[in-house]
CSV table of C-alpha atoms and ligand atoms in Angstrom, one decimal:
chain,number,residue,atom,x,y,z
G,16,MET,CA,0.0,0.0,0.0
G,17,THR,CA,1.1,3.6,-0.7
G,18,VAL,CA,-0.2,6.4,1.3
G,19,ALA,CA,-0.1,10.0,-0.1
G,20,ILE,CA,0.1,12.7,2.5
G,21,ILE,CA,-0.8,16.2,1.4
G,22,GLY,CA,1.1,18.5,3.7
G,23,ALA,CA,4.5,17.8,5.3
G,24,GLY,CA,4.1,19.8,8.5
G,25,SER,CA,3.8,18.5,12.1
G,26,VAL,CA,1.0,16.0,11.5
G,27,GLY,CA,2.1,14.9,8.0
G,28,SER,CA,5.7,14.3,9.0
G,29,ALA,CA,4.8,12.4,12.2
G,30,LEU,CA,2.3,10.2,10.5
G,31,GLY,CA,4.6,9.6,7.6
G,32,ARG,CA,7.4,8.5,10.0
G,33,ARG,CA,5.0,6.1,11.7
G,34,LEU,CA,3.7,4.7,8.4
G,35,ILE,CA,7.2,4.1,7.1
G,36,ALA,CA,8.2,2.4,10.3
G,37,SER,CA,5.2,0.1,9.9
G,38,GLY,CA,6.3,-0.9,6.4
G,39,ILE,CA,3.9,1.3,4.4
G,40,SER,CA,5.2,3.4,1.6
G,41,VAL,CA,4.6,7.1,1.7
G,42,VAL,CA,4.6,9.9,-0.9
G,43,TYR,CA,4.2,13.5,0.1
G,44,GLY,CA,2.2,15.9,-1.9
G,45,VAL,CA,3.5,19.4,-1.4
G,46,ARG,CA,3.4,22.8,-3.1
G,47,ASP,CA,7.2,23.1,-3.4
G,48,PRO,CA,8.8,19.6,-3.6
G,49,GLN,CA,12.4,21.1,-3.4
G,50,ALA,CA,11.7,23.1,-0.3
G,51,SER,CA,9.9,20.3,1.5
G,52,ARG,CA,12.7,17.8,0.8
G,53,ALA,CA,15.0,20.0,2.9
G,54,ARG,CA,12.7,20.2,5.9
G,55,ASP,CA,10.6,17.7,7.8
G,56,VAL,CA,10.1,14.9,5.3
G,57,PRO,CA,11.1,11.5,6.9
G,58,ASP,CA,13.8,9.3,5.4
G,59,GLY,CA,12.3,6.8,3.0
G,60,ALA,CA,9.4,9.0,1.8
G,61,ARG,CA,9.1,10.3,-1.7
G,62,VAL,CA,8.2,13.9,-2.4
G,63,ALA,CA,6.1,15.1,-5.3
G,64,ALA,CA,3.7,17.7,-6.5
G,65,SER,CA,0.3,17.1,-4.8
G,66,ALA,CA,-1.4,15.7,-7.9
G,67,ASP,CA,1.4,13.3,-8.6
G,68,ALA,CA,1.4,12.1,-5.0
G,69,ALA,CA,-2.3,11.7,-4.8
G,70,ALA,CA,-2.4,9.7,-8.1
G,71,ALA,CA,0.2,7.3,-6.6
G,72,GLY,CA,-1.6,6.9,-3.3
G,73,ASP,CA,-4.1,4.2,-2.5
G,74,VAL,CA,-5.2,6.4,0.4
G,75,VAL,CA,-4.8,10.2,0.7
G,76,LEU,CA,-4.2,11.9,4.0
G,77,LEU,CA,-5.0,15.6,4.1
G,78,ALA,CA,-2.8,17.3,6.7
G,79,VAL,CA,-2.8,21.0,5.7
G,80,PRO,CA,-4.1,24.0,7.6
G,81,SER,CA,-7.8,24.0,7.9
G,82,ALA,CA,-8.5,27.0,5.7
G,83,ALA,CA,-6.4,25.4,2.9
G,84,ALA,CA,-8.1,22.0,3.0
G,85,VAL,CA,-10.6,22.4,0.1
G,86,GLY,CA,-8.0,24.2,-2.1
G,87,ALA,CA,-5.3,21.7,-1.4
G,88,ALA,CA,-7.6,18.8,-2.1
G,89,ARG,CA,-8.7,20.4,-5.4
G,90,SER,CA,-5.1,20.9,-6.4
G,91,ALA,CA,-4.4,17.2,-5.8
G,92,GLY,CA,-6.1,16.3,-9.1
G,93,ASP,CA,-8.9,13.9,-9.7
G,94,LEU,CA,-9.6,12.2,-6.3
G,95,ARG,CA,-12.9,10.6,-7.3
G,96,GLY,CA,-13.1,7.1,-5.9
G,97,LYS,CA,-10.1,7.6,-3.5
G,98,VAL,CA,-10.3,7.4,0.2
G,99,VAL,CA,-9.3,10.9,1.6
G,100,ILE,CA,-8.8,11.0,5.3
G,101,ASP,CA,-9.3,14.5,6.6
G,102,CYS,CA,-7.0,15.3,9.6
G,103,THR,CA,-7.9,19.0,9.6
G,104,ASN,CA,-9.5,21.0,12.4
G,105,PRO,CA,-11.3,24.3,11.8
G,106,LEU,CA,-10.4,26.4,14.8
G,107,ARG,CA,-9.9,29.9,16.0
G,108,PHE,CA,-8.4,30.9,19.3
G,109,ASP,CA,-9.8,33.3,21.9
G,110,ARG,CA,-8.5,32.4,25.3
G,111,GLY,CA,-8.5,28.8,24.1
G,112,PRO,CA,-9.5,26.9,21.0
G,113,ILE,CA,-13.0,27.5,19.5
G,114,TRP,CA,-14.5,25.2,16.8
G,115,SER,CA,-15.1,27.3,13.7
G,116,ALA,CA,-16.9,25.1,11.3
G,117,PRO,CA,-17.8,26.0,7.7
G,118,PRO,CA,-21.6,26.1,6.8
G,119,GLU,CA,-21.5,22.5,5.6
G,120,GLY,CA,-21.2,21.5,9.3
G,121,SER,CA,-17.6,20.4,9.5
G,122,ASN,CA,-14.4,20.6,7.5
G,123,ALA,CA,-14.9,17.0,6.4
G,124,GLN,CA,-18.5,17.8,5.1
G,125,ALA,CA,-17.2,20.8,3.3
G,126,LEU,CA,-14.6,18.6,1.5
G,127,ALA,CA,-17.3,16.1,0.6
G,128,ALA,CA,-19.5,18.8,-0.8
G,129,ALA,CA,-16.7,20.4,-2.8
G,130,LEU,CA,-15.4,17.1,-4.1
G,131,PRO,CA,-18.3,14.9,-5.3
G,132,GLY,CA,-17.3,11.2,-5.7
G,133,VAL,CA,-14.5,11.4,-3.2
G,134,ILE,CA,-14.7,9.1,-0.2
G,135,VAL,CA,-14.1,11.5,2.6
G,136,ILE,CA,-13.4,10.0,6.0
G,137,LYS,CA,-12.7,12.1,9.1
G,138,GLY,CA,-10.0,10.9,11.4
G,139,PHE,CA,-6.5,11.2,12.8
G,140,ASN,CA,-7.5,14.7,13.9
G,141,HIS,CA,-8.2,14.5,17.7
G,142,PHE,CA,-4.8,14.1,19.2
G,143,GLY,CA,-1.4,15.9,18.9
G,144,ALA,CA,1.3,15.1,16.3
G,145,GLU,CA,3.3,13.4,19.0
G,146,ILE,CA,0.7,10.6,19.1
G,147,HIS,CA,0.6,10.4,15.3
G,148,GLY,CA,4.3,9.6,15.6
G,149,ASP,CA,3.9,7.1,18.4
G,150,PRO,CA,0.3,5.9,19.1
G,151,ARG,CA,1.5,4.0,22.2
G,152,MET,CA,3.1,7.0,23.8
G,153,ALA,CA,0.3,7.4,26.3
G,154,GLY,CA,0.6,3.9,27.8
G,155,GLY,CA,-1.3,1.8,25.2
G,156,PRO,CA,-2.8,2.1,21.8
G,157,ALA,CA,-4.5,5.5,21.4
G,158,ASP,CA,-8.1,5.3,20.1
G,159,ALA,CA,-8.5,6.7,16.6
G,160,LEU,CA,-12.1,7.5,15.8
G,161,PHE,CA,-13.3,7.6,12.2
G,162,ALA,CA,-16.5,9.1,10.7
G,163,GLY,CA,-17.6,8.6,7.2
G,164,ASP,CA,-20.5,7.6,5.0
G,165,ASP,CA,-18.8,4.9,2.9
G,166,PRO,CA,-18.4,1.7,4.9
G,167,SER,CA,-15.6,0.3,2.8
G,168,GLY,CA,-13.7,3.6,2.8
G,169,LYS,CA,-14.0,3.7,6.6
G,170,ARG,CA,-12.8,0.2,6.8
G,171,VAL,CA,-9.7,1.1,4.8
G,172,ALA,CA,-9.0,4.0,7.2
G,173,MET,CA,-9.5,1.8,10.2
G,174,GLU,CA,-7.3,-1.0,8.9
G,175,LEU,CA,-4.6,1.6,8.2
G,176,ALA,CA,-4.9,2.9,11.8
G,177,ALA,CA,-4.6,-0.6,13.2
G,178,LYS,CA,-1.6,-1.4,11.1
G,179,ILE,CA,0.3,1.6,12.6
G,180,GLY,CA,-0.6,0.9,16.2
G,181,PHE,CA,-3.9,2.7,17.0
G,182,ARG,CA,-7.1,1.1,18.2
G,183,PRO,CA,-9.6,2.2,15.4
G,184,ILE,CA,-13.2,3.0,16.4
G,185,ASP,CA,-16.1,3.5,14.0
G,186,ALA,CA,-17.6,6.9,15.0
G,187,GLY,CA,-20.5,6.7,12.6
G,188,PRO,CA,-21.5,8.8,9.5
G,189,LEU,CA,-19.7,11.8,8.2
G,190,ARG,CA,-22.0,14.1,10.0
G,191,ASN,CA,-20.2,13.0,13.1
G,192,ALA,CA,-17.1,14.7,11.8
G,193,ALA,CA,-18.3,17.7,13.8
G,194,LEU,CA,-17.9,15.6,17.0
G,195,LEU,CA,-14.4,14.6,16.1
G,196,GLU,CA,-13.4,18.2,15.3
G,197,ASN,CA,-14.8,19.1,18.7
G,198,LEU,CA,-12.9,16.3,20.3
G,199,ALA,CA,-9.8,18.0,18.9
G,200,VAL,CA,-10.9,21.3,20.6
G,201,LEU,CA,-11.1,19.4,23.9
G,202,TRP,CA,-7.7,17.8,23.4
G,203,ILE,CA,-6.1,21.2,22.7
G,204,GLN,CA,-7.9,22.7,25.7
G,205,LEU,CA,-6.6,20.0,28.0
G,206,ALA,CA,-3.1,20.1,26.4
G,207,THR,CA,-2.7,23.8,26.9
G,208,GLY,CA,-4.5,23.7,30.2
G,209,GLY,CA,-1.7,21.7,31.9
G,210,MET,CA,-1.8,18.1,30.6
G,211,GLY,CA,0.9,18.6,28.1
G,212,ARG,CA,0.8,16.9,24.7
G,213,GLU,CA,1.6,13.3,25.5
G,214,PHE,CA,-1.9,12.0,26.0
G,215,ALA,CA,-4.8,10.7,23.9
G,216,PHE,CA,-8.4,9.7,24.5
G,217,ARG,CA,-9.2,6.0,25.2
G,218,LEU,CA,-12.6,4.6,25.7
G,219,ALA,CA,-13.0,2.4,28.7
G,220,GLY,CA,-14.9,-0.8,28.5
G,221,ARG,CA,-14.7,-4.6,28.5
G,222,SER,CA,-13.9,-5.0,24.8
H,305,LIG,N1,-0.3,19.9,15.0
H,305,LIG,C1,-1.1,19.0,15.6
H,305,LIG,O1,-0.8,18.5,16.6
H,305,LIG,C2,-2.4,18.6,14.9
H,305,LIG,C3,-3.1,17.5,15.5
H,305,LIG,C4,-4.3,17.1,14.9
H,305,LIG,C5,-4.8,17.7,13.7
H,305,LIG,N2,-4.1,18.8,13.3
H,305,LIG,C6,-4.6,19.5,12.1
H,305,LIG,O2,-3.8,19.0,11.0
H,305,LIG,C7,-3.7,20.0,10.0
H,305,LIG,C8,-2.2,20.2,9.8
H,305,LIG,O3,-1.6,20.7,11.0
H,305,LIG,P1,0.0,20.8,11.2
H,305,LIG,O4,0.2,21.2,12.6
H,305,LIG,O5,0.7,19.6,10.6
H,305,LIG,O6,0.2,22.1,10.3
H,305,LIG,P2,1.6,22.7,9.8
H,305,LIG,O7,2.8,22.1,10.6
H,305,LIG,O8,1.5,24.1,9.7
H,305,LIG,O9,1.8,22.0,8.3
H,305,LIG,C9,0.9,22.3,7.3
H,305,LIG,C10,1.5,21.8,6.0
H,305,LIG,O10,0.5,22.0,5.0
H,305,LIG,C11,1.2,22.5,3.9
H,305,LIG,N3,0.3,23.2,3.0
H,305,LIG,C12,-0.4,24.4,3.2
H,305,LIG,N4,-1.2,24.6,2.2
H,305,LIG,C13,-1.0,23.6,1.3
H,305,LIG,C14,-1.6,23.4,0.1
H,305,LIG,N5,-2.5,24.2,-0.5
H,305,LIG,N6,-1.2,22.2,-0.6
H,305,LIG,C15,-0.3,21.4,-0.1
H,305,LIG,N7,0.3,21.6,1.2
H,305,LIG,C16,-0.1,22.7,1.8
H,305,LIG,C17,2.3,23.4,4.4
H,305,LIG,O11,3.3,23.4,3.4
H,305,LIG,P3,4.1,24.7,3.0
H,305,LIG,O12,5.5,24.6,3.5
H,305,LIG,O13,4.0,24.7,1.5
H,305,LIG,O14,3.4,25.9,3.6
H,305,LIG,C18,2.8,22.5,5.6
H,305,LIG,O15,3.7,21.6,5.3
H,305,LIG,C19,-4.4,21.2,10.5
H,305,LIG,O16,-5.6,21.3,9.9
H,305,LIG,C20,-4.5,21.0,12.0
H,305,LIG,O17,-5.7,21.5,12.5
H,305,LIG,C21,-2.9,19.3,13.8
């Protein structure tokens, strides 16, 4: 499997490192392949223009600033039929993080509306990049919740999460992306309120 990661910042580079360490090949889609090569791109990853990377990816991870999400996905070429995992969080800050969703209801729903035929799955958004890099950092596999309307696309995302060390959880349809974006708000609130960044949410229960 090849995973295309659009955006080689904190989340993209940490996830890429984890994927490569788990034996999955990674190609980064960036705006300026030469500049990105010199920065955070992990060893073993390829770097390409976004459209070339997305074409090579079986799965596309979108890890760009929230406001750039729709534009970055559009510049990644024809994504119809591809599973696109949206890691972005629409936030503003005023004495803490505030969810700032687009009119579609969440960033993931805005992507789905802008890109008909693309299988948008929300996920990998509700913990910090340290956990993307090491899902067991918080004492056991971090839970990774995924929301999406396409069952097979969601299965692909969940299998990918399991392969790299998360416990994947089905969080229901894409309209629940709003819940996952708000889970990120809570994570940031707790992280900046004294918990630090080395924690993740885990559901308690017998199974
Ligand atoms: N940081 C976290 O702990 C964390 C955790 C969970 C979710 N998130 C979410 O994940 C997303 C990424 O966060 P981050 O912290 O990784 O951001 P970041 O460090 O600022 O990196 C963003 C990356 O996106 C690239 N980019 C911007 N516009 C682009 C475009 N149009 N096409 C392709 N690449 C583009 C930037 O590349 P250039 O060098 O070209 O500008 C940069 O490499 C955000 O939406 C954030 O809310 C972040």
